[in-house]
Amino acid sequence: MFFNRYLRSNLPMSDSLLTNEHCNVTRQLLSEKQSKSAEYYDRTKTTSVPEYVKGQNIVYRNGYDDKVWRSGVVVSKHPDSNRSYDILNSQGNVIRRNVRFLQPDHTGRTFNVIPPATPKIRQPTPISTPKQPVLPTPVPPEPPDNIPLRRSARIASKAKEPDRVPVRRSKRIAEKSTRN
């Protein structure tokens, strides 16, 4: 027996020697533990998603940070999602909101849509620009001849050799004379 198991080999052996009593007990304890966990999990199951009907007065908010609940009317259930609704707000816009941002309106208020103000359309006024006389383009003056050349344009001359060249001897610098 190796690690509480018989080694499987080609030698003849009875099947009762290959099974273990502890294995069955462990499986039974595991299934009991899992069923108990499932029971506790099912206790905290969330409630079903509320269904809103077309024309129902509701209040909505624009997000988790928005503390103000605004009134609106359900226009329809959004076709792409079973948790979203199209809502007509007080400005006359149709907006999409998820059910977590919706609540039924229990105040009994009637919902009034404020029509958007129609802006006055102004007639475009023709833009007139004063005509200015066309002036000839100025010709830039030619540069004078006495401007010194830049470094890149200078003519290279032969480098002069210095009269004395410094030579290092031991710890001091001595000047070597170039005289013969």
mmCIF file with all atom_site columns, N, CA and C in Angstrom, residues 116-124:
data_model
loop_
_atom_site.group_PDB
_atom_site.id
_atom_site.type_symbol
_atom_site.label_atom_id
_atom_site.label_alt_id
_atom_site.label_comp_id
_atom_site.label_asym_id
_atom_site.label_entity_id
_atom_site.label_seq_id
_atom_site.pdbx_PDB_ins_code
_atom_site.Cartn_x
_atom_site.Cartn_y
_atom_site.Cartn_z
_atom_site.occupancy
_atom_site.B_iso_or_equiv
_atom_site.pdbx_formal_charge
_atom_site.auth_seq_id
_atom_site.auth_comp_id
_atom_site.auth_asym_id
_atom_site.auth_atom_id
_atom_site.pdbx_PDB_model_num
ATOM 1  N N  . PRO A 1 116 ? -40.030 72.140 -25.723 1.00 0.00 ? 116 PRO A N  1
ATOM 2  C CA . PRO A 1 116 ? -38.802 72.906 -25.878 1.00 0.00 ? 116 PRO A CA 1
ATOM 3  C C  . PRO A 1 116 ? -39.087 74.231 -26.563 1.00 0.00 ? 116 PRO A C  1
ATOM 4  N N  . ALA A 1 117 ? -38.416 75.255 -26.104 1.00 0.00 ? 117 ALA A N  1
ATOM 5  C CA . ALA A 1 117 ? -38.613 76.583 -26.684 1.00 0.00 ? 117 ALA A CA 1
ATOM 6  C C  . ALA A 1 117 ? -38.096 76.567 -28.114 1.00 0.00 ? 117 ALA A C  1
ATOM 7  N N  . THR A 1 118 ? -38.935 77.076 -29.018 1.00 0.00 ? 118 THR A N  1
ATOM 8  C CA . THR A 1 118 ? -38.496 77.119 -30.413 1.00 0.00 ? 118 THR A CA 1
ATOM 9  C C  . THR A 1 118 ? -37.626 78.350 -30.594 1.00 0.00 ? 118 THR A C  1
ATOM 10 N N  . PRO A 1 119 ? -36.416 78.160 -31.020 1.00 0.00 ? 119 PRO A N  1
ATOM 11 C CA . PRO A 1 119 ? -35.550 79.326 -31.194 1.00 0.00 ? 119 PRO A CA 1
ATOM 12 C C  . PRO A 1 119 ? -35.985 80.130 -32.410 1.00 0.00 ? 119 PRO A C  1
ATOM 13 N N  . LYS A 1 120 ? -35.861 81.428 -32.300 1.00 0.00 ? 120 LYS A N  1
ATOM 14 C CA . LYS A 1 120 ? -36.180 82.283 -33.421 1.00 0.00 ? 120 LYS A CA 1
ATOM 15 C C  . LYS A 1 120 ? -35.084 82.124 -34.457 1.00 0.00 ? 120 LYS A C  1
ATOM 16 N N  . ILE A 1 121 ? -35.514 81.877 -35.662 1.00 0.00 ? 121 ILE A N  1
ATOM 17 C CA . ILE A 1 121 ? -34.543 81.693 -36.733 1.00 0.00 ? 121 ILE A CA 1
ATOM 18 C C  . ILE A 1 121 ? -34.276 83.058 -37.351 1.00 0.00 ? 121 ILE A C  1
ATOM 19 N N  . ARG A 1 122 ? -33.045 83.463 -37.242 1.00 0.00 ? 122 ARG A N  1
ATOM 20 C CA . ARG A 1 122 ? -32.663 84.749 -37.823 1.00 0.00 ? 122 ARG A CA 1
ATOM 21 C C  . ARG A 1 122 ? -32.272 84.534 -39.265 1.00 0.00 ? 122 ARG A C  1
ATOM 22 N N  . GLN A 1 123 ? -32.624 85.480 -40.056 1.00 0.00 ? 123 GLN A N  1
ATOM 23 C CA . GLN A 1 123 ? -32.221 85.426 -41.446 1.00 0.00 ? 123 GLN A CA 1
ATOM 24 C C  . GLN A 1 123 ? -30.742 85.770 -41.528 1.00 0.00 ? 123 GLN A C  1
ATOM 25 N N  . PRO A 1 124 ? -29.990 84.995 -42.286 1.00 0.00 ? 124 PRO A N  1
ATOM 26 C CA . PRO A 1 124 ? -28.563 85.307 -42.385 1.00 0.00 ? 124 PRO A CA 1
ATOM 27 C C  . PRO A 1 124 ? -28.354 86.639 -43.094 1.00 0.00 ? 124 PRO A C  1
#
